[in-house]
Coordinates of C-alpha atoms in Angstrom, one line a residue:
M1 CA 143.3 -69.4 -61.5
T2 CA 141.4 -66.6 -61.9
S3 CA 142.1 -63.3 -63.1
E4 CA 140.9 -59.8 -62.6
R5 CA 138.6 -60.4 -65.8
D6 CA 136.7 -63.3 -64.5
L7 CA 133.4 -62.1 -63.5
S8 CA 133.2 -65.0 -61.2
D9 CA 136.3 -63.5 -59.3
R10 CA 135.8 -62.4 -56.0
K11 CA 136.2 -59.0 -55.9
F12 CA 137.5 -58.9 -52.0
Y13 CA 139.5 -61.0 -50.3
P14 CA 138.2 -63.8 -48.3
A15 CA 138.5 -63.2 -44.2
D16 CA 141.5 -65.9 -44.3
Q17 CA 143.2 -63.9 -46.4
E18 CA 142.9 -60.9 -45.1
A19 CA 143.7 -62.3 -41.6
K20 CA 147.1 -63.4 -43.3
F21 CA 147.6 -60.2 -44.0
S22 CA 147.6 -58.6 -40.8
T23 CA 150.0 -61.1 -39.5
E24 CA 152.5 -59.1 -42.5
Q25 CA 151.8 -55.6 -41.3
A26 CA 155.4 -53.7 -39.7
D27 CA 155.9 -54.6 -36.5
T28 CA 154.9 -51.1 -34.7
P29 CA 153.2 -49.8 -31.5
Q30 CA 150.3 -49.4 -33.2
T31 CA 150.1 -52.7 -34.9
R32 CA 150.7 -54.3 -31.3
H33 CA 148.3 -53.2 -29.6
P34 CA 144.9 -55.2 -29.0
A35 CA 143.1 -52.5 -30.5
Y36 CA 144.3 -52.9 -33.7
K37 CA 143.6 -56.7 -33.9
L38 CA 141.1 -57.5 -36.5
A39 CA 137.6 -57.6 -34.6
F40 CA 136.9 -62.0 -35.4
Q41 CA 141.0 -62.7 -34.4
D42 CA 140.4 -60.7 -30.9
K43 CA 139.5 -63.2 -28.3
D44 CA 140.1 -60.8 -25.2
F45 CA 136.9 -58.7 -27.8
L46 CA 134.6 -61.5 -28.8
L47 CA 134.5 -62.8 -24.8
R48 CA 133.0 -59.3 -23.8
D49 CA 130.3 -59.1 -22.1
E50 CA 129.2 -56.6 -24.7
L51 CA 129.8 -59.7 -27.3
R52 CA 127.0 -62.0 -25.9
P53 CA 124.7 -61.9 -28.6
V54 CA 127.2 -62.6 -30.8
R55 CA 128.3 -65.8 -29.5
F56 CA 124.9 -66.9 -29.3
Q57 CA 125.0 -65.9 -32.7
L58 CA 127.9 -68.1 -33.7
E59 CA 126.5 -71.2 -30.9
L60 CA 124.0 -71.4 -33.0
L61 CA 125.2 -71.2 -36.4
K62 CA 128.2 -73.5 -36.1
P63 CA 126.9 -76.4 -35.2
E64 CA 123.6 -75.9 -37.6
M65 CA 126.2 -76.1 -40.5
L66 CA 128.3 -79.3 -39.5
L67 CA 125.2 -81.0 -39.2
D68 CA 123.8 -79.5 -42.9
E69 CA 127.1 -80.0 -44.3
A70 CA 127.2 -84.1 -42.2
G71 CA 124.2 -84.7 -44.3
V72 CA 122.1 -85.3 -41.0
G73 CA 118.3 -84.4 -41.4
S74 CA 117.0 -85.6 -38.6
T75 CA 118.1 -86.9 -35.3
L76 CA 116.9 -89.8 -32.5
V77 CA 117.5 -87.4 -29.3
M78 CA 118.6 -90.1 -26.5
Y79 CA 118.7 -88.4 -22.7
G80 CA 119.5 -90.1 -19.3
S81 CA 121.8 -90.8 -17.1
A82 CA 125.3 -89.8 -16.5
R83 CA 125.8 -92.4 -13.7
I84 CA 124.0 -95.8 -14.7
P85 CA 127.1 -97.7 -14.7
P86 CA 126.6 -100.6 -18.0
P87 CA 125.8 -104.2 -17.5
E88 CA 129.3 -105.7 -17.5
S89 CA 130.6 -102.9 -15.1
V90 CA 127.6 -104.1 -12.2
D91 CA 130.2 -107.0 -10.5
E92 CA 132.5 -104.5 -10.1
V93 CA 129.4 -101.9 -8.6
E94 CA 128.2 -104.1 -6.4
E95 CA 131.8 -105.3 -4.7
Q96 CA 132.4 -101.7 -4.2
A97 CA 129.3 -101.0 -2.0
A98 CA 129.9 -104.4 -0.5
K99 CA 133.3 -102.0 1.3
L100 CA 130.3 -98.7 1.7
P101 CA 128.4 -97.8 4.8
E102 CA 124.8 -98.8 3.8
D103 CA 123.6 -96.0 3.0
E104 CA 126.0 -95.3 0.3
A105 CA 125.7 -99.3 -1.2
R106 CA 122.4 -98.1 -1.8
V107 CA 122.7 -95.6 -3.6
L108 CA 125.5 -98.3 -5.7
R109 CA 123.2 -100.8 -6.0
N110 CA 119.9 -99.0 -7.3
L111 CA 122.4 -97.5 -10.1
A112 CA 123.8 -101.3 -10.7
K113 CA 120.0 -102.4 -11.1
K114 CA 119.8 -99.3 -13.9
A115 CA 122.3 -101.1 -16.0
K116 CA 119.6 -102.5 -17.7
Y117 CA 118.7 -98.9 -19.5
Y118 CA 122.3 -99.0 -20.5
G119 CA 121.9 -101.8 -22.7
E120 CA 118.4 -100.8 -23.9
A121 CA 119.8 -97.7 -24.9
R122 CA 122.3 -99.0 -26.3
K123 CA 120.2 -101.5 -28.4
L124 CA 117.9 -99.0 -29.5
A125 CA 120.7 -96.6 -30.6
R126 CA 121.9 -99.9 -33.3
M127 CA 119.1 -100.4 -34.0
V128 CA 117.6 -97.3 -35.6
S129 CA 121.5 -97.1 -37.2
E130 CA 121.1 -100.2 -38.9
K131 CA 117.9 -99.3 -40.7
S132 CA 119.7 -96.2 -42.6
I133 CA 116.7 -94.4 -43.3
I134 CA 117.9 -91.8 -46.4
E135 CA 115.0 -89.0 -47.5
E136 CA 115.8 -86.1 -49.5
G137 CA 119.7 -86.8 -49.5
K138 CA 120.0 -86.7 -46.3
R139 CA 120.5 -89.4 -43.1
Q140 CA 117.2 -89.6 -40.7
F141 CA 116.9 -90.6 -36.9
V142 CA 121.1 -90.0 -36.8
V143 CA 121.5 -90.7 -32.8
C144 CA 122.4 -87.9 -30.6
S145 CA 123.1 -87.8 -27.2
G146 CA 124.6 -85.0 -24.9
G147 CA 128.3 -86.5 -25.3
G148 CA 128.6 -88.1 -21.9
P149 CA 129.0 -91.0 -20.0
S150 CA 126.5 -93.8 -19.4
I151 CA 123.8 -94.1 -21.4
M152 CA 125.0 -90.6 -23.4
E153 CA 127.8 -93.5 -24.5
A154 CA 125.5 -96.1 -24.7
A155 CA 123.7 -94.4 -27.2
N156 CA 126.7 -93.6 -29.1
R157 CA 128.2 -96.5 -29.0
G158 CA 124.9 -98.2 -30.0
A159 CA 125.8 -96.6 -33.4
S160 CA 128.5 -97.1 -33.6
D161 CA 128.3 -100.6 -33.2
A162 CA 126.1 -100.4 -36.7
G163 CA 128.7 -98.4 -37.9
A164 CA 127.2 -95.5 -38.4
E165 CA 128.2 -91.7 -37.2
S166 CA 126.5 -90.3 -34.4
V167 CA 126.2 -86.6 -32.5
G168 CA 127.1 -85.9 -29.5
L169 CA 126.1 -82.2 -27.8
N170 CA 128.5 -81.8 -24.6
I171 CA 128.7 -78.7 -22.5
V172 CA 131.7 -77.1 -21.0
L173 CA 131.3 -77.3 -17.2
P174 CA 133.6 -76.3 -14.4
H175 CA 134.6 -79.8 -14.0
E176 CA 136.9 -81.7 -16.7
Q177 CA 134.6 -83.2 -19.1
A178 CA 135.5 -85.0 -22.3
P179 CA 133.2 -86.8 -25.4
N180 CA 132.7 -89.9 -24.8
P181 CA 135.1 -92.2 -27.3
Y182 CA 132.0 -93.7 -29.4
V183 CA 130.4 -89.8 -30.5
T184 CA 131.7 -89.2 -34.4
P185 CA 134.8 -86.9 -34.1
Y186 CA 133.1 -84.4 -36.7
L187 CA 129.8 -84.7 -34.9
S188 CA 131.0 -83.3 -31.8
L189 CA 130.2 -80.7 -31.1
N190 CA 130.6 -78.6 -27.3
F191 CA 128.5 -75.6 -25.5
H192 CA 129.3 -72.6 -23.2
Y193 CA 124.9 -71.9 -23.1
F194 CA 122.4 -74.1 -22.4
A195 CA 120.0 -72.6 -24.0
L196 CA 121.5 -73.4 -27.3
R197 CA 122.3 -76.7 -26.3
K198 CA 118.8 -77.8 -25.9
M199 CA 118.0 -75.5 -28.8
H200 CA 120.5 -77.9 -31.5
F201 CA 119.3 -81.2 -29.2
L202 CA 115.3 -80.1 -30.1
L203 CA 116.0 -78.7 -33.8
R204 CA 116.8 -82.0 -36.1
A205 CA 114.9 -84.3 -33.6
K206 CA 112.0 -86.5 -34.7
A207 CA 112.0 -88.8 -31.4
V208 CA 113.3 -88.6 -28.3
A209 CA 114.0 -90.9 -25.7
V210 CA 114.3 -90.6 -22.0
F211 CA 116.0 -93.0 -19.6
P212 CA 116.3 -92.8 -15.8
G213 CA 118.2 -89.8 -15.0
G214 CA 118.8 -86.6 -12.9
F215 CA 118.2 -83.0 -13.1
G216 CA 119.6 -82.7 -16.7
T217 CA 117.1 -85.4 -18.0
F218 CA 114.3 -84.1 -16.0
D219 CA 115.0 -80.8 -17.4
E220 CA 115.1 -81.9 -20.9
F221 CA 112.4 -84.1 -20.5
F222 CA 109.8 -81.2 -18.7
E223 CA 110.5 -79.1 -21.3
L224 CA 109.6 -81.2 -24.5
L225 CA 106.8 -82.0 -22.7
T226 CA 106.0 -78.5 -22.2
L227 CA 107.3 -77.3 -26.2
I228 CA 104.7 -80.3 -27.3
Q229 CA 101.7 -79.3 -24.4
T230 CA 102.2 -75.6 -25.3
G231 CA 101.6 -76.1 -29.3
K232 CA 105.4 -74.7 -29.4
M233 CA 106.7 -77.5 -31.2
K234 CA 104.3 -80.3 -33.4
K235 CA 103.8 -83.6 -31.8
M236 CA 106.9 -86.6 -31.9
P237 CA 107.1 -90.1 -30.4
I238 CA 108.4 -89.3 -26.3
L239 CA 109.4 -92.6 -25.3
L240 CA 109.8 -92.6 -21.6
F241 CA 111.9 -95.8 -20.3
G242 CA 111.9 -97.1 -16.7
K243 CA 108.2 -96.8 -15.4
D244 CA 109.4 -98.5 -11.7
F245 CA 111.7 -95.4 -11.6
W246 CA 109.6 -91.8 -13.2
T247 CA 106.7 -92.9 -11.0
R248 CA 108.5 -93.4 -7.9
V249 CA 110.5 -90.1 -8.6
V250 CA 107.3 -88.3 -10.2
D251 CA 103.7 -88.7 -9.2
F252 CA 102.3 -87.8 -12.8
E253 CA 99.0 -88.4 -11.9
A254 CA 99.1 -86.3 -8.8
I255 CA 99.9 -83.3 -11.2
A256 CA 96.8 -84.2 -13.6
D257 CA 94.6 -84.5 -10.7
E258 CA 95.5 -81.5 -9.0
G259 CA 94.2 -79.9 -12.1
T260 CA 97.6 -78.0 -12.9
I261 CA 98.1 -80.5 -16.4
S262 CA 95.1 -82.0 -18.3
H263 CA 95.0 -86.4 -18.1
K264 CA 95.3 -85.6 -21.3
D265 CA 98.5 -84.3 -21.5
L266 CA 99.4 -87.7 -19.7
G267 CA 99.2 -88.9 -23.2
L268 CA 102.2 -86.6 -24.3
F269 CA 104.7 -89.3 -23.8
Q270 CA 104.6 -93.1 -24.1
W271 CA 106.2 -96.0 -21.5
C272 CA 108.5 -98.6 -22.7
E273 CA 110.6 -101.1 -21.4
T274 CA 113.1 -102.7 -24.2
A275 CA 114.9 -101.5 -27.6
D276 CA 111.8 -103.3 -29.7
E277 CA 108.8 -101.2 -27.6
A278 CA 110.3 -97.5 -28.4
W279 CA 111.7 -98.7 -32.3
A280 CA 107.8 -100.2 -32.8
A281 CA 105.8 -96.7 -31.8
I282 CA 108.7 -94.3 -33.5
A283 CA 107.4 -96.4 -36.2
E284 CA 103.9 -96.3 -36.4
F285 CA 104.1 -92.9 -35.7
Y286 CA 106.0 -92.6 -38.6
D287 CA 104.4 -95.1 -41.0
L288 CA 107.7 -97.1 -41.0
D289 CA 108.9 -101.1 -41.8
R290 CA 109.5 -102.2 -38.5

């Protein structure tokens, strides 16, 4: 217990104690008015448009502090679809497809064919988590996903299989969304701003695995390529799973042939089909034991 004469004692009360003092004020028209609330306790004030820069700062700072306190040194980020089913659900998906018109059934069957990538994402996350690499007292290659279903779930699930913690970076959307059950609760973070979520995906990233996905996956993947292509980020292993899918939906060679990127830019990522190939690429890049 400190005293007023203790040199290590703070002379100002901490914010939580000041907040408690504020609740003990006399009940008057003045104290009941929102204007009297402490600014950091006034939610309506914090949500005003003019406070957007402050909310940006808070959304940058909170995850950074929590990840640092958790001893997360670096991450393996895993992007991918929220719609690809796990291998154990393929038969059920096929049964659903059989009851649908052909065009809708084709879509479901295409998703079912990609279930192997759920398996590879889960395996890669488990493999990397089992390595338990520690450097300078911090855990390296901690699995990090978008916290949602499908490929994201597979990533967190693989880390859970290894008894390891993993990060989930969720985002508030108009429709209901909850973190998948395999995200470590105290590393389950939620964002309002896509920009800040994107930043946290890459601040600690030392490797990124990209699986077949939709607009969100394309967005994260191409932004990452742009950051490295322009020199804003240092190179890292970018592991692109599913060559058949990606070359069907994106003609990378045509983009280079058109001259809007260089052919050497196609070397910014490397193709993978299996977790073993992905880990071999990471281990080679960082000169790690396989």
